[in-house]
Amino acid sequence: MATSAGKESELDGAESSCTTPLATPTATPIATPMSTRSVKWEKDVEDAAGSLQRPLLYQRGTNTTSQMAIVGANTCPIESLDYEIVENEVYNQDWRSRGKLQIFQYQVLKWVLALFVGVVVGLVGFFSNIAVENIAGFKLLLTGDLMLENRYLAAFVLYIGCNAMLAAAAAALCAYIAPAAAGSGIPEVKAYLNGVDAHSILAPSTLSVKILGSILGVSAGFVLGKEGPMVHTGACVASLLGQGGSRKYGLTWNWIRYFKNDLDRRDLITCGAAAGVAAAFRAPVGGVLFALEEVTSWWRSALLWRTFSTTAVVTMVLHALITYCRGGHCGLFGKGGLIMFDLGSRQVTYTVTDHAAVVLLGVLGGLLGALFNFLVDRVLRVYSLVNETKCPTIGRSGNFKNFQCPPGHYNALASLFFNTNDDAIRNLFSAWYDYREFGVSTLLIFFTTVYTLGLLTYGVAVPSGLFIPVILSGASFGRLVGTLLGSVSGLDPGLFALLGAASFLSGTMRMTVSVCVILLELTNDLLLLPLIMLVQLIAKTVADCFNKGVYEQIVRMKGLPYLEVHAEPCTRSLVAGDVVSGPLVTFSSVERVGAVVETLRSTGHNGFPVIEDPPFAPAPEVCGLVLRSHLLVLLQGRIFTRARVKTGAAEVFRTLAPFDFAKAGSGKGLKVEDLELTEEEMDMYVDLHPITNRSPYTVVENMSLAKAATLFRGLGLRHMCVVPRTQGRPPVVGILTRHDFMPQDIRGLYPNVLPR
């Protein structure tokens, strides 16, 4: 084993091994600096040019950025995922051993699992809605009965007591069982599909608490929705099924062993995230587009078909169960619960004046959405607010609440506050043309309250989503604008409410296509498509002038190292060799067992370059890259020799099977502490050729960091080897990992390139 001198890197969860940077001479930085290595590499040009001078970078030292992030409500270490195919002899033997039947089984299982994810997520979504509708409905029914008996204090105590108990239960589940279940989970899923893994992010305990916590939190009356948590729930279901169960909980299925790799799990989790949206909104096409537009970093046509099939199954399951419930078999659930705001029966016509009103609504929605993101970025905690009103009448009933008003009348504020969130949205979207249905003061009070509580509630430690608070805020604001413009616009306030919701969704989340389709599927009104598109495009354009989308901001706030599509501008002033740091830890292709064990104990690296050196090669050269997990399996198999000789793959497969090297599911995997080797075995040798990836992705040290970042993200890598430009140097000068491309990491090395 070889190491170079220098301070040990802490990059990528201590998973990378890197080289010590060259000393940087003192110089004055300018706007477009060049690196010290750039100077060194082009020394021949400088010699020819005589006194040619190049600006240098100030380098602070090695990268010491923390590899921790907030997952849910808990701070935990993070790692990168292995989306790269490890083309070693184990992988080749695995594929050689598969016959036509096994390959057919693999292809069929991809579809079976995707469809099964749809079934499970559909059931979870349906029963979550049943639970919320019955718990919240029973609470509101008891409170209303007490108020009819003029027992106002008892009604107040009951209402507050029920909400407090439900909220405390939801918070306790998150705090003591699964902190990773707090929040919507969409930023965590988004980061996972970008290649960031964290403890318990998709664990069975997280799944259970996510479901129960969201039911309790929504039933408690929080201004939050269960739609965001459904995305995380779908991802957890897909992960649990795709990893062959969980060894920790005794749930393993050998027939799913082909999916014990990050690449196939990534595809299945994408299907699960799309299924979550489909289950929350009954919007199968919207679910596919949400996965494509918002959460995934890699997409291809084959995944499109599988994801669409998953969401189609979700919709069929929901339709069958809802039809059953309409017979009165589901308690207070009835026709409610699963959001569906049918606006297809109204006749929609609009004029130039209406377009002007929609443009105004789009601008205001973008501004308020950007403000919401700004405040979420600074608040994410705290709570409360309260109100009262008059008793109008429109001669109809439904979700409108009487609430101490005479028969035939209703309480406008109570019809919004003293209702489930879904029913409040239905009331705001209602298609009546009487502008007195909800007065200006009522809508202003409700908008202010929901907007504020949505900001303050989102940070609490319960499973919570932003979709419903944003839709409620946007719908109330849109109806308020529609009411104020009633004399000049021919659109009814319910349509203004829908357009307001669309503008707020685009202003906060910066999604356009998926939100547009989701709203169309929710409302069943294709005639509104031009207006929805117009208001969304304006809202997103305006909001983008101020900040990023709310999920992007939360990903950054949580410290998740998310790789953006476009590299940071500062990376064009740096090259790959500038950001790798030391010491570089390598193994010989046939290494002493004790050296391997000691390295695994003393470092947290997950990838190590393997060097082919004499007598197996005339001069040191790159043999490939070996993973920590594969080393542990090989050491556990005790395939050792007393002499430093090659043993070959055949010797390995006499003891181990290819699936022994598959990635473990959730639960405890093999650790270096689990190895029980004798002193005699520690002095023996182990051949690393069979488990070494012979074709790792490499870049030359003078490649621009921006170009390397594009390759790294596009290929879904965890490690990228940096090789020297000139001969006569070590065959590998360092390893690039995810954190080497993060702005805060670059700032730590070169403060003058990316000022704070």
GROMACS .gro file of C-alpha atoms in nm, residues 92-482:
model
  391
   92ASN     CA    1  -1.840  -1.026  -1.567
   93GLN     CA    2  -1.884  -1.364  -1.398
   94ASP     CA    3  -2.230  -1.263  -1.283
   95TRP     CA    4  -2.344  -1.183  -1.637
   96ARG     CA    5  -2.171  -1.486  -1.787
   97SER     CA    6  -2.356  -1.709  -1.540
   98ARG     CA    7  -2.697  -1.570  -1.639
   99GLY     CA    8  -2.884  -1.769  -1.899
  100LYS     CA    9  -3.169  -1.649  -2.116
  101LEU     CA   10  -3.414  -1.738  -1.840
  102GLN     CA   11  -3.235  -1.524  -1.582
  103ILE     CA   12  -3.209  -1.229  -1.822
  104PHE     CA   13  -3.579  -1.261  -1.904
  105GLN     CA   14  -3.655  -1.282  -1.531
  106TYR     CA   15  -3.455  -0.963  -1.471
  107GLN     CA   16  -3.646  -0.771  -1.737
  108VAL     CA   17  -3.984  -0.900  -1.619
  109LEU     CA   18  -3.905  -0.821  -1.255
  110LYS     CA   19  -3.833  -0.459  -1.346
  111TRP     CA   20  -4.191  -0.425  -1.466
  112VAL     CA   21  -4.344  -0.640  -1.194
  113LEU     CA   22  -4.178  -0.436  -0.921
  114ALA     CA   23  -4.276  -0.107  -1.086
  115LEU     CA   24  -4.640  -0.217  -1.106
  116PHE     CA   25  -4.633  -0.358  -0.753
  117VAL     CA   26  -4.500  -0.025  -0.626
  118GLY     CA   27  -4.805   0.135  -0.786
  119VAL     CA   28  -5.040  -0.105  -0.608
  120VAL     CA   29  -4.879  -0.051  -0.266
  121VAL     CA   30  -4.856   0.328  -0.300
  122GLY     CA   31  -5.217   0.342  -0.419
  123LEU     CA   32  -5.330   0.147  -0.113
  124VAL     CA   33  -5.121   0.363   0.121
  125GLY     CA   34  -5.258   0.681  -0.033
  126PHE     CA   35  -5.616   0.562  -0.011
  127PHE     CA   36  -5.603   0.444   0.348
  128SER     CA   37  -5.413   0.758   0.454
  129ASN     CA   38  -5.700   0.962   0.316
  130ILE     CA   39  -5.957   0.744   0.489
  131ALA     CA   40  -5.776   0.794   0.818
  132VAL     CA   41  -5.748   1.173   0.778
  133GLU     CA   42  -6.109   1.218   0.670
  134ASN     CA   43  -6.245   1.008   0.955
  135ILE     CA   44  -6.019   1.146   1.230
  136ALA     CA   45  -6.060   1.509   1.124
  137GLY     CA   46  -6.428   1.463   1.047
  138PHE     CA   47  -6.501   1.304   1.383
  139LYS     CA   48  -6.314   1.585   1.561
  140LEU     CA   49  -6.506   1.856   1.374
  141LEU     CA   50  -6.837   1.674   1.424
  142LEU     CA   51  -6.795   1.655   1.802
  143THR     CA   52  -6.688   2.019   1.819
  144GLY     CA   53  -6.986   2.129   1.609
  145ASP     CA   54  -7.233   1.932   1.824
  146LEU     CA   55  -7.104   2.100   2.141
  147MET     CA   56  -7.136   2.443   1.982
  148LEU     CA   57  -7.497   2.369   1.880
  149GLU     CA   58  -7.561   2.304   2.249
  150ASN     CA   59  -7.405   2.644   2.330
  151ARG     CA   60  -7.121   2.470   2.516
  152TYR     CA   61  -6.854   2.690   2.365
  153LEU     CA   62  -6.586   2.642   2.629
  154ALA     CA   63  -6.621   2.264   2.609
  155ALA     CA   64  -6.606   2.282   2.229
  156PHE     CA   65  -6.293   2.496   2.245
  157VAL     CA   66  -6.122   2.264   2.493
  158LEU     CA   67  -6.217   1.957   2.289
  159TYR     CA   68  -6.095   2.109   1.962
  160ILE     CA   69  -5.767   2.233   2.109
  161GLY     CA   70  -5.717   1.911   2.307
  162CYS     CA   71  -5.767   1.687   2.004
  163ASN     CA   72  -5.533   1.895   1.791
  164ALA     CA   73  -5.270   1.904   2.066
  165MET     CA   74  -5.279   1.526   2.116
  166LEU     CA   75  -5.262   1.457   1.743
  167ALA     CA   76  -4.980   1.706   1.695
  168ALA     CA   77  -4.786   1.573   1.995
  169ALA     CA   78  -4.821   1.216   1.869
  170ALA     CA   79  -4.694   1.313   1.523
  171ALA     CA   80  -4.399   1.504   1.671
  172ALA     CA   81  -4.314   1.223   1.914
  173LEU     CA   82  -4.301   0.968   1.632
  174CYS     CA   83  -4.056   1.185   1.440
  175ALA     CA   84  -3.847   1.280   1.741
  176TYR     CA   85  -3.804   0.935   1.896
  177ILE     CA   86  -3.851   0.680   1.618
  178ALA     CA   87  -3.763   0.826   1.278
  179PRO     CA   88  -3.628   1.185   1.264
  180ALA     CA   89  -3.568   1.134   0.892
  181ALA     CA   90  -3.947   1.133   0.842
  182ALA     CA   91  -3.990   1.500   0.938
  183GLY     CA   92  -4.076   1.749   0.665
  184SER     CA   93  -4.205   1.671   0.318
  185GLY     CA   94  -3.915   1.446   0.223
  186ILE     CA   95  -3.905   1.582  -0.132
  187PRO     CA   96  -3.563   1.751  -0.086
  188GLU     CA   97  -3.422   1.422   0.050
  189VAL     CA   98  -3.568   1.220  -0.239
  190LYS     CA   99  -3.442   1.480  -0.485
  191ALA     CA  100  -3.093   1.456  -0.334
  192TYR     CA  101  -3.104   1.074  -0.329
  193LEU     CA  102  -3.187   1.060  -0.699
  194ASN     CA  103  -2.898   1.302  -0.753
  195GLY     CA  104  -2.663   1.054  -0.585
  196VAL     CA  105  -2.666   1.150  -0.214
  197ASP     CA  106  -2.738   0.883   0.046
  198ALA     CA  107  -2.797   0.926   0.417
  199HIS     CA  108  -2.878   0.697   0.706
  200SER     CA  109  -3.248   0.599   0.729
  201ILE     CA  110  -3.353   0.826   0.444
  202LEU     CA  111  -3.560   0.541   0.293
  203ALA     CA  112  -3.569   0.297   0.585
  204PRO     CA  113  -3.879   0.096   0.688
  205SER     CA  114  -3.903   0.294   1.013
  206THR     CA  115  -3.902   0.619   0.812
  207LEU     CA  116  -4.180   0.481   0.592
  208SER     CA  117  -4.399   0.386   0.889
  209VAL     CA  118  -4.354   0.718   1.067
  210LYS     CA  119  -4.405   0.909   0.743
  211ILE     CA  120  -4.746   0.750   0.693
  212LEU     CA  121  -4.864   0.773   1.055
  213GLY     CA  122  -4.710   1.114   1.116
  214SER     CA  123  -4.867   1.273   0.808
  215ILE     CA  124  -5.208   1.132   0.903
  216LEU     CA  125  -5.178   1.271   1.255
  217GLY     CA  126  -5.030   1.605   1.146
  218VAL     CA  127  -5.297   1.676   0.885
  219SER     CA  128  -5.573   1.560   1.120
  220ALA     CA  129  -5.435   1.795   1.387
  221GLY     CA  130  -5.525   2.093   1.169
  222PHE     CA  131  -5.173   2.199   1.075
  223VAL     CA  132  -5.157   2.414   0.763
  224LEU     CA  133  -4.975   2.142   0.575
  225GLY     CA  134  -5.059   1.863   0.336
  226LYS     CA  135  -5.000   1.492   0.301
  227GLU     CA  136  -4.915   1.527  -0.069
  228GLY     CA  137  -4.543   1.605  -0.021
  229PRO     CA  138  -4.496   1.318   0.226
  230MET     CA  139  -4.663   1.086  -0.026
  231VAL     CA  140  -4.368   1.143  -0.260
  232HIS     CA  141  -4.129   1.033   0.018
  233THR     CA  142  -4.363   0.745   0.104
  234GLY     CA  143  -4.361   0.624  -0.256
  235ALA     CA  144  -3.981   0.640  -0.264
  236CYS     CA  145  -3.957   0.443   0.063
  237VAL     CA  146  -4.195   0.175  -0.067
  238ALA     CA  147  -3.994   0.142  -0.388
  239SER     CA  148  -3.666   0.122  -0.197
  240LEU     CA  149  -3.796  -0.145   0.039
  241LEU     CA  150  -3.925  -0.359  -0.247
  242GLY     CA  151  -3.627  -0.300  -0.473
  243GLN     CA  152  -3.360  -0.395  -0.222
  244GLY     CA  153  -3.509  -0.737  -0.162
  245GLY     CA  154  -3.652  -0.632   0.172
  246SER     CA  155  -3.450  -0.553   0.482
  247ARG     CA  156  -3.206  -0.787   0.655
  248LYS     CA  157  -3.240  -0.587   0.974
  249TYR     CA  158  -3.611  -0.666   0.996
  250GLY     CA  159  -3.584  -1.019   0.859
  251LEU     CA  160  -3.749  -0.926   0.528
  252THR     CA  161  -3.538  -1.056   0.240
  253TRP     CA  162  -3.634  -1.210  -0.091
  254ASN     CA  163  -3.363  -1.382  -0.294
  255TRP     CA  164  -3.566  -1.361  -0.615
  256ILE     CA  165  -3.513  -0.982  -0.613
  257ARG     CA  166  -3.138  -1.015  -0.570
  258TYR     CA  167  -3.076  -0.874  -0.918
  259PHE     CA  168  -3.181  -0.532  -0.787
  260LYS     CA  169  -2.922  -0.508  -0.512
  261ASN     CA  170  -2.746  -0.217  -0.681
  262ASP     CA  171  -2.793   0.160  -0.674
  263LEU     CA  172  -2.866   0.192  -1.046
  264ASP     CA  173  -3.178  -0.026  -1.050
  265ARG     CA  174  -3.294   0.112  -0.716
  266ARG     CA  175  -3.265   0.464  -0.853
  267ASP     CA  176  -3.503   0.379  -1.138
  268LEU     CA  177  -3.751   0.210  -0.905
  269ILE     CA  178  -3.742   0.497  -0.656
  270THR     CA  179  -3.816   0.736  -0.942
  271CYS     CA  180  -4.126   0.527  -1.014
  272GLY     CA  181  -4.216   0.543  -0.644
  273ALA     CA  182  -4.184   0.923  -0.630
  274ALA     CA  183  -4.410   0.958  -0.934
  275ALA     CA  184  -4.657   0.714  -0.779
  276GLY     CA  185  -4.669   0.929  -0.465
  277VAL     CA  186  -4.783   1.232  -0.665
  278ALA     CA  187  -5.035   1.021  -0.855
  279ALA     CA  188  -5.176   0.885  -0.528
  280ALA     CA  189  -5.194   1.230  -0.369
  281PHE     CA  190  -5.363   1.412  -0.655
  282ARG     CA  191  -5.512   1.134  -0.868
  283ALA     CA  192  -5.292   1.275  -1.144
  284PRO     CA  193  -5.102   0.994  -1.323
  285VAL     CA  194  -4.957   1.209  -1.601
  286GLY     CA  195  -4.877   1.486  -1.353
  287GLY     CA  196  -4.690   1.232  -1.141
  288VAL     CA  197  -4.468   1.131  -1.433
  289LEU     CA  198  -4.398   1.493  -1.522
  290PHE     CA  199  -4.328   1.580  -1.157
  291ALA     CA  200  -4.065   1.307  -1.142
  292LEU     CA  201  -3.914   1.426  -1.471
  293GLU     CA  202  -3.921   1.799  -1.395
  294GLU     CA  203  -3.850   1.816  -1.023
  295VAL     CA  204  -3.689   1.514  -0.859
  296THR     CA  205  -3.479   1.318  -1.109
  297SER     CA  206  -3.131   1.402  -1.234
  298TRP     CA  207  -3.119   1.123  -1.496
  299TRP     CA  208  -3.399   1.026  -1.735
  300ARG     CA  209  -3.446   0.802  -2.037
  301SER     CA  210  -3.732   0.676  -2.252
  302ALA     CA  211  -3.744   0.327  -2.096
  303LEU     CA  212  -3.793   0.481  -1.752
  304LEU     CA  213  -4.073   0.700  -1.889
  305TRP     CA  214  -4.279   0.395  -1.982
  306ARG     CA  215  -4.220   0.222  -1.653
  307THR     CA  216  -4.303   0.533  -1.450
  308PHE     CA  217  -4.621   0.593  -1.646
  309SER     CA  218  -4.727   0.231  -1.594
  310THR     CA  219  -4.671   0.271  -1.220
  311THR     CA  220  -4.886   0.584  -1.197
  312ALA     CA  221  -5.155   0.422  -1.413
  313VAL     CA  222  -5.177   0.134  -1.165
  314VAL     CA  223  -5.203   0.384  -0.878
  315THR     CA  224  -5.497   0.552  -1.048
  316MET     CA  225  -5.676   0.222  -1.113
  317VAL     CA  226  -5.635   0.114  -0.751
  318LEU     CA  227  -5.768   0.448  -0.626
  319HIS     CA  228  -6.062   0.442  -0.865
  320ALA     CA  229  -6.165   0.094  -0.756
  321LEU     CA  230  -6.144   0.179  -0.386
  322ILE     CA  231  -6.318   0.516  -0.420
  323THR     CA  232  -6.602   0.348  -0.607
  324TYR     CA  233  -6.635   0.105  -0.318
  325CYS     CA  234  -6.640   0.393  -0.066
  326ARG     CA  235  -6.918   0.574  -0.247
  327GLY     CA  236  -7.148   0.301  -0.125
  328GLY     CA  237  -7.103   0.438   0.229
  329HIS     CA  238  -6.859   0.169   0.346
  330CYS     CA  239  -6.579   0.402   0.452
  331GLY     CA  240  -6.719   0.601   0.742
  332LEU     CA  241  -6.688   0.977   0.702
  333PHE     CA  242  -6.469   0.933   0.396
  334GLY     CA  243  -6.749   0.917   0.141
  335LYS     CA  244  -6.655   1.107  -0.175
  336GLY     CA  245  -6.390   1.325  -0.011
  337GLY     CA  246  -6.032   1.283   0.087
  338LEU     CA  247  -5.860   1.230  -0.245
  339ILE     CA  248  -5.838   1.573  -0.399
  340MET     CA  249  -6.061   1.626  -0.702
  341PHE     CA  250  -6.201   1.967  -0.780
  342ASP     CA  251  -6.425   1.913  -1.082
  343LEU     CA  252  -6.460   2.241  -1.270
  344GLY     CA  253  -6.531   2.082  -1.607
  345SER     CA  254  -6.905   2.168  -1.605
  346ARG     CA  255  -6.860   2.546  -1.627
  347GLN     CA  256  -6.841   2.736  -1.956
  348VAL     CA  257  -6.516   2.928  -1.980
  349THR     CA  258  -6.484   3.235  -2.202
  350TYR     CA  259  -6.233   3.514  -2.161
  351THR     CA  260  -6.148   3.847  -2.317
  352VAL     CA  261  -5.845   4.074  -2.347
  353THR     CA  262  -5.939   4.230  -2.014
  354ASP     CA  263  -5.936   3.885  -1.857
  355HIS     CA  264  -5.589   3.824  -1.997
  356ALA     CA  265  -5.468   4.145  -1.834
  357ALA     CA  266  -5.612   4.029  -1.502
  358VAL     CA  267  -5.438   3.692  -1.542
  359VAL     CA  268  -5.107   3.865  -1.616
  360LEU     CA  269  -5.150   4.073  -1.301
  361LEU     CA  270  -5.226   3.759  -1.104
  362GLY     CA  271  -4.916   3.592  -1.245
  363VAL     CA  272  -4.690   3.882  -1.148
  364LEU     CA  273  -4.835   3.900  -0.797
  365GLY     CA  274  -4.816   3.523  -0.759
  366GLY     CA  275  -4.450   3.525  -0.861
  367LEU     CA  276  -4.369   3.803  -0.616
  368LEU     CA  277  -4.553   3.641  -0.327
  369GLY     CA  278  -4.406   3.301  -0.414
  370ALA     CA  279  -4.055   3.443  -0.411
  371LEU     CA  280  -4.132   3.617  -0.081
  372PHE     CA  281  -4.259   3.285   0.058
  373ASN     CA  282  -3.932   3.117  -0.037
  374PHE     CA  283  -3.733   3.403   0.114
  375LEU     CA  284  -3.921   3.377   0.442
  376VAL     CA  285  -3.908   2.995   0.450
  377ASP     CA  286  -3.533   3.028   0.411
  378ARG     CA  287  -3.525   3.231   0.734
  379VAL     CA  288  -3.812   3.101   0.942
  380LEU     CA  289  -3.894   2.725   0.933
  381ARG     CA  290  -4.020   2.729   1.296
  382VAL     CA  291  -4.284   2.895   1.533
  383TYR     CA  292  -4.673   2.903   1.521
  384SER     CA  293  -5.041   3.058   1.566
  385LEU     CA  294  -5.337   3.306   1.470
  386VAL     CA  295  -5.729   3.352   1.508
  387ASN     CA  296  -6.058   3.529   1.378
  388GLU     CA  297  -6.449   3.585   1.350
  389THR     CA  298  -6.719   3.717   1.091
  390LYS     CA  299  -7.074   3.773   0.959
  391CYS     CA  300  -7.339   3.528   0.826
  392PRO     CA  301  -7.412   3.563   0.451
  393THR     CA  302  -7.638   3.328   0.254
  394ILE     CA  303  -7.644   3.196  -0.101
  395GLY     CA  304  -7.924   2.948  -0.047
  396ARG     CA  305  -7.718   2.631  -0.070
  397SER     CA  306  -7.527   2.388   0.148
  398GLY     CA  307  -7.234   2.151   0.099
  399ASN     CA  308  -6.898   2.207   0.262
  400PHE     CA  309  -7.016   2.545   0.392
  401LYS     CA  310  -7.041   2.566   0.771
  402ASN     CA  311  -7.345   2.704   0.959
  403PHE     CA  312  -7.134   2.772   1.271
  404GLN     CA  313  -7.381   2.970   1.491
  405CYS     CA  314  -7.560   3.122   1.190
  406PRO     CA  315  -7.937   3.093   1.124
  407PRO     CA  316  -8.071   2.813   0.901
  408GLY     CA  317  -8.003   2.883   0.533
  409HIS     CA  318  -7.700   3.094   0.620
  410TYR     CA  319  -7.334   3.005   0.659
  411ASN     CA  320  -7.024   3.138   0.828
  412ALA     CA  321  -6.772   3.229   0.557
  413LEU     CA  322  -6.457   3.208   0.770
  414ALA     CA  323  -6.572   2.888   0.936
  415SER     CA  324  -6.629   2.737   0.592
  416LEU     CA  325  -6.259   2.787   0.528
  417PHE     CA  326  -6.103   2.738   0.873
  418PHE     CA  327  -6.342   2.485   1.029
  419ASN     CA  328  -6.294   2.234   0.747
  420THR     CA  329  -6.036   1.994   0.618
  421ASN     CA  330  -5.783   2.152   0.382
  422ASP     CA  331  -5.929   1.963   0.086
  423ASP     CA  332  -6.282   2.092   0.156
  424ALA     CA  333  -6.153   2.447   0.205
  425ILE     CA  334  -5.995   2.429  -0.142
  426ARG     CA  335  -6.323   2.299  -0.284
  427ASN     CA  336  -6.503   2.597  -0.135
  428LEU     CA  337  -6.251   2.841  -0.281
  429PHE     CA  338  -6.277   2.675  -0.624
  430SER     CA  339  -6.658   2.675  -0.613
  431ALA     CA  340  -6.809   2.788  -0.941
  432TRP     CA  341  -7.071   3.038  -0.820
  433TYR     CA  342  -7.076   3.386  -0.965
  434ASP     CA  343  -7.202   3.555  -0.648
  435TYR     CA  344  -6.902   3.761  -0.532
  436ARG     CA  345  -7.052   3.786  -0.183
  437GLU     CA  346  -6.997   3.413  -0.128
  438PHE     CA  347  -6.663   3.500   0.035
  439GLY     CA  348  -6.616   3.867   0.113
  440VAL     CA  349  -6.298   4.065   0.071
  441SER     CA  350  -6.232   4.077   0.445
  442THR     CA  351  -6.287   3.700   0.477
  443LEU     CA  352  -6.048   3.619   0.193
  444LEU     CA  353  -5.787   3.867   0.316
  445ILE     CA  354  -5.797   3.725   0.670
  446PHE     CA  355  -5.780   3.366   0.544
  447PHE     CA  356  -5.498   3.439   0.298
  448THR     CA  357  -5.289   3.622   0.557
  449THR     CA  358  -5.342   3.347   0.814
  450VAL     CA  359  -5.272   3.056   0.581
  451TYR     CA  360  -4.972   3.227   0.421
  452THR     CA  361  -4.821   3.299   0.763
  453LEU     CA  362  -4.903   2.963   0.920
  454GLY     CA  363  -4.778   2.785   0.610
  455LEU     CA  364  -4.443   2.953   0.661
  456LEU     CA  365  -4.425   2.877   1.032
  457THR     CA  366  -4.567   2.525   1.022
  458TYR     CA  367  -4.340   2.381   0.754
  459GLY     CA  368  -4.038   2.365   0.983
  460VAL     CA  369  -4.200   2.163   1.263
  461ALA     CA  370  -4.080   1.807   1.318
  462VAL     CA  371  -4.376   1.628   1.163
  463PRO     CA  372  -4.424   1.487   0.812
  464SER     CA  373  -4.550   1.786   0.620
  465GLY     CA  374  -4.592   1.899   0.261
  466LEU     CA  375  -4.600   2.241   0.095
  467PHE     CA  376  -4.846   2.165  -0.182
  468ILE     CA  377  -5.162   2.220   0.021
  469PRO     CA  378  -5.048   2.538   0.204
  470VAL     CA  379  -4.936   2.686  -0.128
  471ILE     CA  380  -5.260   2.587  -0.303
  472LEU     CA  381  -5.466   2.730  -0.015
  473SER     CA  382  -5.270   3.055  -0.015
  474GLY     CA  383  -5.284   3.088  -0.391
  475ALA     CA  384  -5.652   2.999  -0.415
  476SER     CA  385  -5.757   3.248  -0.145
  477PHE     CA  386  -5.539   3.521  -0.297
  478GLY     CA  387  -5.665   3.445  -0.647
  479ARG     CA  388  -6.026   3.458  -0.533
  480LEU     CA  389  -5.952   3.784  -0.354
  481VAL     CA  390  -5.813   3.934  -0.678
  482GLY     CA  391  -6.111   3.795  -0.870
   0.00000   0.00000   0.00000
